[in-house]
Every structure is written in C-alpha cells, then in structure tokens.
Amino acid sequence: MHVTTLFDRPDAPMEAVVRRSWPDWMFGAEGADLLGIVRRFPRHQVILFEGSELVAVGNSVPLAQVPDALPDDGWDWALRSAAPGPHRCALAVSVLPTHRGRGLSSQVLRAFGPTLVPVRPNGFTGGDFAEHVAATRGDGLPVDPWLRTHVRLGGRVEGVCSRSMTLRASPDAWEGWDRSGLLAELTPDGVYVEPNVWVRHG
Ligand SMILES: CC(C)(COP(=O)(O)OP(=O)(O)OC[C@H]1O[C@@H](n2cnc3c(N)ncnc32)[C@H](O)[C@@H]1OP(=O)(O)O)[C@@H](O)C(=O)NCCC(=O)NCCS
C-alpha cells in the first residue's frame, strides 16, 4: 500500500475512483463542483495505491480562515471558501467498492493530518438526526459507522451542520437514479439538503 498526493502523481485517475465510489446522484445533481475545485489543490488530494491500482482517494481543500462558529452549510461553505491558507477541510473519502471494509479509509484520514470535516453519518436512516449523531455503543464510540471511524482516530464532534450540502435536479432525474445513501428527503421540486456533523481532527 502506498499513500501519496495528486501533486506527486498527477497522472493518477483520481476522478474516476471518486465517481465509481459514489451513487449517480452525487455527481448527477447540480451542486458545488467538488472535482473541479479540488483539482486546484493537488497537494491536498490524498491518493492510496495498492500495487499500481489507485483504490482510495481523500479530497480536501485549504482554507485561509475558519470562523469560531463553524458554518451551518459546512460542505458548500468549504468548497466556496477554498483558498491557499493554513487550515484544511476534508470533503470526501472514496474507497472503491471492491476494496471496502478493510480500513483503507482510516489510512486516508490519517494522511490528512489536522483537518475539519463535515462528516456525513452514513448510517442515518431517518428519525432525529442529532440523536443519531449522539448515539453511542457500549464502548463509548458512535453507533454511526463513518462517524465512529472519525472518532476512533481522535476526531472531536463539534456540532451539526444542518444544511451542509445542497443538490438540485429535476424530479425525473432523481427518479432515474439509484438514490442509495441519501441522508434526507428530497423536496417535491428535487432539492436535496444534506445534514452533516462537524468533526475536528488535531
Ligand atoms: C465510507 C467509506 C469511505 C468507508 O471506507 P472503508 O475503508 O471501507 O471503511 P472501513 O473498512 O474503515 O469501515 C468503516 C466502518 O464502517 C463499517 N462498515 C463498513 N461497511 C459497512 C456497511 N456496508 N454497513 C455498515 N457499516 C459498515 C465498518 O465496520 C467500520 O466500522 P468498525 O470498524 O467500527 O466496525 C466507503 O464505504 C466509501 O467510499 N463509501 C462511499 C463514499 C462515502 O460515503 N464516503 C464517506 C463520506 S465522505
């Protein structure tokens, strides 16, 4: 296994791995241009190879400033605010479906170092979001699998960002997509507003 950055391997098929790791809606719907924006900051894109195959990617952006009160539109704010500076915000970790369940995402998260993350608690299936985020197991770690990974690595939960990512598409387009992984209901006119939880590493 080899962890490096897009700066060192500009030839790596980063975008292909990200697109193959997410359901259609993530890049089919209109929203902040993750892949276009992160390309501007190759040193902030973590890539993980097994042999010659790129199998996992971590996208992040630098930030010049971070307000004391972390924004309620976490993901969208970070992409809008991306600019050279001392802070970092991690936006997505993508592990190829064939390589999941082996902790590769933790290798990617470690490579980020100190960073903010608007985490999408991927075990949320409805009900009260804040309660889901706060729910812990007998060992004190979060019930939610992806949030648990962050907390196990030392991440501190700072609070909910309730409208972190907004995506828009026609209701017909949504109808045609595999909608697995959505964390919130769509509005009748096809707007998706995803809640996340702010986590700080380091
Ligand atoms: C989320 C993702 C990055 C996790 O990558 P991974 O390297 O396979 O994760 P891990 O092997 O470290 O597993 C992480 C935790 O999730 C759990 N988990 C893994 N697959 C699971 C599944 N299908 N359902 C429920 N929990 C699952 C694991 O048990 C582990 O928790 P534990 O070790 O405390 O039991 C990967 O599934 C992925 O790329 N998903 C699509 C993109 C995405 O949602 N990214 C995260 C938001 S940015």
Short mmCIF file of C-alpha atoms and ligand atoms in Angstrom, two decimals:
data_model
loop_
_atom_site.label_atom_id
_atom_site.label_comp_id
_atom_site.label_asym_id
_atom_site.label_seq_id
_atom_site.Cartn_x
_atom_site.Cartn_y
_atom_site.Cartn_z
CA MET A 1 0.00 0.00 0.00
CA HIS A 2 1.31 3.44 -0.90
CA VAL A 3 -0.21 6.75 0.22
CA THR A 4 0.75 9.94 -1.59
CA THR A 5 -0.86 13.03 -3.10
CA LEU A 6 -2.07 14.08 -6.50
CA PHE A 7 0.81 16.56 -6.58
CA ASP A 8 3.26 13.66 -6.70
CA ARG A 9 1.13 11.53 -9.04
CA PRO A 10 -0.72 13.95 -11.35
CA ASP A 11 -1.36 11.03 -13.70
CA ALA A 12 -3.48 9.15 -11.11
CA PRO A 13 -7.12 8.56 -12.18
CA MET A 14 -8.46 10.33 -9.10
CA GLU A 15 -11.74 11.46 -10.61
CA ALA A 16 -12.56 8.00 -11.95
CA VAL A 17 -12.13 6.47 -8.48
CA VAL A 18 -14.28 9.14 -6.85
CA ARG A 19 -17.05 8.76 -9.45
CA ARG A 20 -17.03 4.97 -9.16
CA SER A 21 -17.33 5.17 -5.37
CA TRP A 22 -20.49 7.26 -5.14
CA PRO A 23 -24.10 6.72 -6.29
CA ASP A 24 -25.19 8.52 -9.50
CA TRP A 25 -26.91 11.38 -7.73
CA MET A 26 -23.72 12.67 -6.15
CA PHE A 27 -22.32 13.91 -9.43
CA GLY A 28 -25.52 13.88 -11.49
CA ALA A 29 -27.29 16.56 -9.48
CA GLU A 30 -26.27 20.19 -9.61
CA GLY A 31 -24.27 21.45 -6.65
CA ALA A 32 -20.84 22.64 -5.58
CA ASP A 33 -18.22 21.45 -8.08
CA LEU A 34 -16.16 19.16 -5.83
CA LEU A 35 -13.96 17.65 -8.53
CA GLY A 36 -13.38 20.93 -10.35
CA ILE A 37 -12.38 22.77 -7.17
CA VAL A 38 -10.14 20.14 -5.59
CA ARG A 39 -8.07 19.88 -8.80
CA ARG A 40 -6.70 23.35 -7.99
CA PHE A 41 -5.08 21.98 -4.81
CA PRO A 42 -3.21 18.78 -5.77
CA ARG A 43 -1.19 18.67 -2.53
CA HIS A 44 -4.48 18.40 -0.62
CA GLN A 45 -5.71 15.31 -2.52
CA VAL A 46 -4.65 12.08 -0.83
CA ILE A 47 -4.42 9.02 -3.07
CA LEU A 48 -3.85 5.43 -1.99
CA PHE A 49 -2.42 2.77 -4.29
CA GLU A 50 -2.36 -0.98 -3.90
CA GLY A 51 0.33 -2.05 -6.31
CA SER A 52 -0.29 0.01 -9.42
CA GLU A 53 -4.03 0.36 -8.78
CA LEU A 54 -5.50 3.52 -7.31
CA VAL A 55 -8.12 2.25 -4.83
CA ALA A 56 -8.91 5.13 -2.44
CA VAL A 57 -8.99 8.91 -2.57
CA GLY A 58 -9.35 11.65 0.03
CA ASN A 59 -10.35 15.08 -1.19
CA SER A 60 -9.69 18.18 0.86
CA VAL A 61 -9.20 21.90 0.35
CA PRO A 62 -7.10 24.51 2.13
CA LEU A 63 -8.81 27.41 3.87
CA ALA A 64 -7.33 30.81 4.67
CA GLN A 65 -9.68 31.38 7.60
CA VAL A 66 -12.07 29.42 9.76
CA PRO A 67 -14.72 31.23 11.83
CA ASP A 68 -15.11 30.33 15.50
CA ALA A 69 -18.72 29.32 14.86
CA LEU A 70 -18.45 26.64 12.19
CA PRO A 71 -20.88 27.32 9.31
CA ASP A 72 -24.21 25.52 9.08
CA ASP A 73 -23.62 24.94 5.34
CA GLY A 74 -20.36 23.08 6.03
CA TRP A 75 -19.54 21.27 2.77
CA ASP A 76 -20.82 24.06 0.50
CA TRP A 77 -19.06 26.70 2.58
CA ALA A 78 -15.72 24.88 2.44
CA LEU A 79 -15.86 24.50 -1.34
CA ARG A 80 -16.94 28.12 -1.78
CA SER A 81 -14.15 29.32 0.55
CA ALA A 82 -11.29 27.12 -0.69
CA ALA A 83 -8.13 29.23 -0.88
CA PRO A 84 -4.47 28.81 0.00
CA GLY A 85 -4.00 29.05 3.75
CA PRO A 86 -3.06 27.21 6.91
CA HIS A 87 -6.31 25.35 7.55
CA ARG A 88 -7.74 22.26 5.89
CA CYS A 89 -11.23 20.92 5.34
CA ALA A 90 -11.68 17.32 4.21
CA LEU A 91 -14.68 16.82 1.95
CA ALA A 92 -14.82 13.24 0.76
CA VAL A 93 -13.19 9.88 1.22
CA SER A 94 -13.87 7.43 -1.60
CA VAL A 95 -12.87 3.78 -1.44
CA LEU A 96 -13.60 1.59 -4.47
CA PRO A 97 -16.50 -0.77 -3.61
CA THR A 98 -14.24 -3.80 -4.15
CA HIS A 99 -11.79 -2.55 -1.50
CA ARG A 100 -14.12 -1.61 1.36
CA GLY A 101 -14.28 -3.00 4.87
CA ARG A 102 -10.50 -3.15 5.31
CA GLY A 103 -9.85 0.18 6.97
CA LEU A 104 -8.36 1.91 3.92
CA SER A 105 -10.43 5.00 4.69
CA SER A 106 -8.58 5.34 8.01
CA GLN A 107 -5.26 5.42 6.15
CA VAL A 108 -6.60 8.26 4.05
CA LEU A 109 -7.92 10.16 7.08
CA ARG A 110 -4.58 9.82 8.88
CA ALA A 111 -2.78 11.27 5.87
CA PHE A 112 -4.85 14.47 6.13
CA GLY A 113 -3.34 15.44 9.47
CA PRO A 114 -5.16 18.24 11.33
CA THR A 115 -8.39 18.98 9.49
CA LEU A 116 -12.01 19.94 9.82
CA VAL A 117 -14.52 17.56 8.28
CA PRO A 118 -18.26 17.93 7.62
CA VAL A 119 -18.87 14.22 8.17
CA ARG A 120 -21.85 12.50 6.55
CA PRO A 121 -23.07 9.93 9.08
CA ASN A 122 -23.72 7.18 6.56
CA GLY A 123 -25.74 5.04 8.96
CA PHE A 124 -28.54 7.62 9.30
CA THR A 125 -31.81 6.19 8.04
CA GLY A 126 -34.32 8.71 9.36
CA GLY A 127 -35.60 9.97 12.68
CA ASP A 128 -33.86 12.61 14.75
CA PHE A 129 -30.50 13.48 13.20
CA ALA A 130 -28.91 14.96 16.33
CA GLU A 131 -29.94 11.90 18.34
CA HIS A 132 -28.39 9.60 15.75
CA VAL A 133 -25.14 11.57 15.84
CA ALA A 134 -25.03 11.45 19.65
CA ALA A 135 -25.91 7.75 19.95
CA THR A 136 -23.04 5.66 21.31
CA ARG A 137 -22.37 1.97 21.75
CA GLY A 138 -21.30 0.20 24.93
CA ASP A 139 -17.66 1.08 24.18
CA GLY A 140 -18.48 4.80 24.03
CA LEU A 141 -17.91 5.11 20.28
CA PRO A 142 -20.65 6.41 17.94
CA VAL A 143 -23.23 3.97 16.63
CA ASP A 144 -22.84 5.51 13.19
CA PRO A 145 -20.11 3.61 11.26
CA TRP A 146 -18.47 6.51 9.41
CA LEU A 147 -18.66 8.89 12.37
CA ARG A 148 -17.19 6.10 14.51
CA THR A 149 -14.21 5.84 12.17
CA HIS A 150 -13.52 9.55 12.67
CA VAL A 151 -13.90 9.46 16.45
CA ARG A 152 -11.73 6.37 16.76
CA LEU A 153 -8.96 8.30 15.01
CA GLY A 154 -9.25 11.12 17.52
CA GLY A 155 -11.81 13.36 15.82
CA ARG A 156 -13.90 15.57 18.10
CA VAL A 157 -17.56 16.18 17.30
CA GLU A 158 -18.21 19.94 17.21
CA GLY A 159 -21.87 20.02 16.24
CA VAL A 160 -24.38 19.51 13.47
CA CYS A 161 -24.25 21.50 10.22
CA SER A 162 -27.83 21.02 9.18
CA ARG A 163 -27.64 22.24 5.57
CA SER A 164 -24.13 21.15 4.72
CA MET A 165 -24.66 20.14 1.08
CA THR A 166 -27.42 21.28 -1.26
CA LEU A 167 -28.00 19.48 -4.57
CA ARG A 168 -30.66 20.11 -7.18
CA ALA A 169 -32.04 18.01 -10.02
CA SER A 170 -35.37 17.56 -11.74
CA PRO A 171 -37.71 15.09 -10.02
CA ASP A 172 -37.50 12.95 -13.19
CA ALA A 173 -33.71 12.80 -12.96
CA TRP A 174 -33.86 11.75 -9.29
CA GLU A 175 -36.41 9.09 -10.25
CA GLY A 176 -33.94 7.52 -12.67
CA TRP A 177 -31.02 7.32 -10.24
CA ASP A 178 -30.03 4.83 -7.60
CA ARG A 179 -30.81 7.01 -4.59
CA SER A 180 -28.99 4.90 -2.03
CA GLY A 181 -27.00 6.84 0.51
CA LEU A 182 -29.30 9.86 0.72
CA LEU A 183 -29.49 11.17 4.28
CA ALA A 184 -32.56 13.40 3.86
CA GLU A 185 -35.85 13.59 1.98
CA LEU A 186 -35.99 15.39 -1.35
CA THR A 187 -38.34 18.35 -1.71
CA PRO A 188 -41.10 17.88 -4.30
CA ASP A 189 -39.14 20.05 -6.76
CA GLY A 190 -35.96 17.99 -6.42
CA VAL A 191 -33.86 19.84 -3.86
CA TYR A 192 -31.73 17.73 -1.51
CA VAL A 193 -30.28 19.34 1.62
CA GLU A 194 -27.92 17.02 3.46
CA PRO A 195 -27.14 17.41 7.17
CA ASN A 196 -23.58 16.63 8.30
CA VAL A 197 -21.70 16.84 11.55
CA TRP A 198 -18.61 18.96 12.08
CA VAL A 199 -15.64 16.94 13.30
CA ARG A 200 -12.22 18.38 14.09
CA HIS A 201 -9.05 16.29 13.88
CA GLY A 202 -5.93 17.64 15.55
C1 LIG B 1 -17.42 5.27 3.78
C2 LIG B 1 -16.18 4.61 3.16
C3 LIG B 1 -15.15 5.67 2.82
C4 LIG B 1 -15.62 3.65 4.23
O1 LIG B 1 -14.45 3.09 3.71
P1 LIG B 1 -13.81 1.70 4.26
O2 LIG B 1 -12.33 1.82 4.17
O3 LIG B 1 -14.43 0.56 3.59
O4 LIG B 1 -14.25 1.74 5.77
P2 LIG B 1 -13.75 0.82 6.96
O5 LIG B 1 -13.32 -0.52 6.44
O6 LIG B 1 -12.76 1.57 7.77
O7 LIG B 1 -15.10 0.73 7.75
C5 LIG B 1 -15.53 1.86 8.48
C6 LIG B 1 -16.59 1.46 9.45
O8 LIG B 1 -17.80 1.25 8.73
C7 LIG B 1 -18.27 -0.09 8.97
N1 LIG B 1 -18.83 -0.56 7.72
C8 LIG B 1 -18.17 -0.85 6.61
N2 LIG B 1 -19.04 -1.19 5.66
C9 LIG B 1 -20.27 -1.09 6.21
C10 LIG B 1 -21.58 -1.26 5.73
N3 LIG B 1 -21.81 -1.65 4.47
N4 LIG B 1 -22.61 -1.02 6.55
C11 LIG B 1 -22.39 -0.64 7.81
N5 LIG B 1 -21.18 -0.43 8.31
C12 LIG B 1 -20.14 -0.66 7.52
C13 LIG B 1 -17.08 -0.88 9.39
O9 LIG B 1 -17.48 -1.94 10.20
C14 LIG B 1 -16.25 0.16 10.15
O10 LIG B 1 -16.66 0.33 11.46
P3 LIG B 1 -15.99 -0.56 12.64
O11 LIG B 1 -14.58 -0.82 12.24
O12 LIG B 1 -16.09 0.33 13.82
O13 LIG B 1 -16.82 -1.74 12.73
C15 LIG B 1 -16.55 3.78 1.91
O14 LIG B 1 -17.61 2.93 2.23
C16 LIG B 1 -16.96 4.63 0.71
O15 LIG B 1 -16.11 5.02 -0.11
N6 LIG B 1 -18.27 4.95 0.59
C17 LIG B 1 -18.77 5.81 -0.49
C18 LIG B 1 -18.37 7.23 -0.29
C19 LIG B 1 -18.70 7.75 1.09
O16 LIG B 1 -19.82 7.61 1.58
N7 LIG B 1 -17.72 8.38 1.75
C20 LIG B 1 -17.86 8.88 3.13
C21 LIG B 1 -18.36 10.25 3.19
S1 LIG B 1 -17.17 11.41 2.64
#
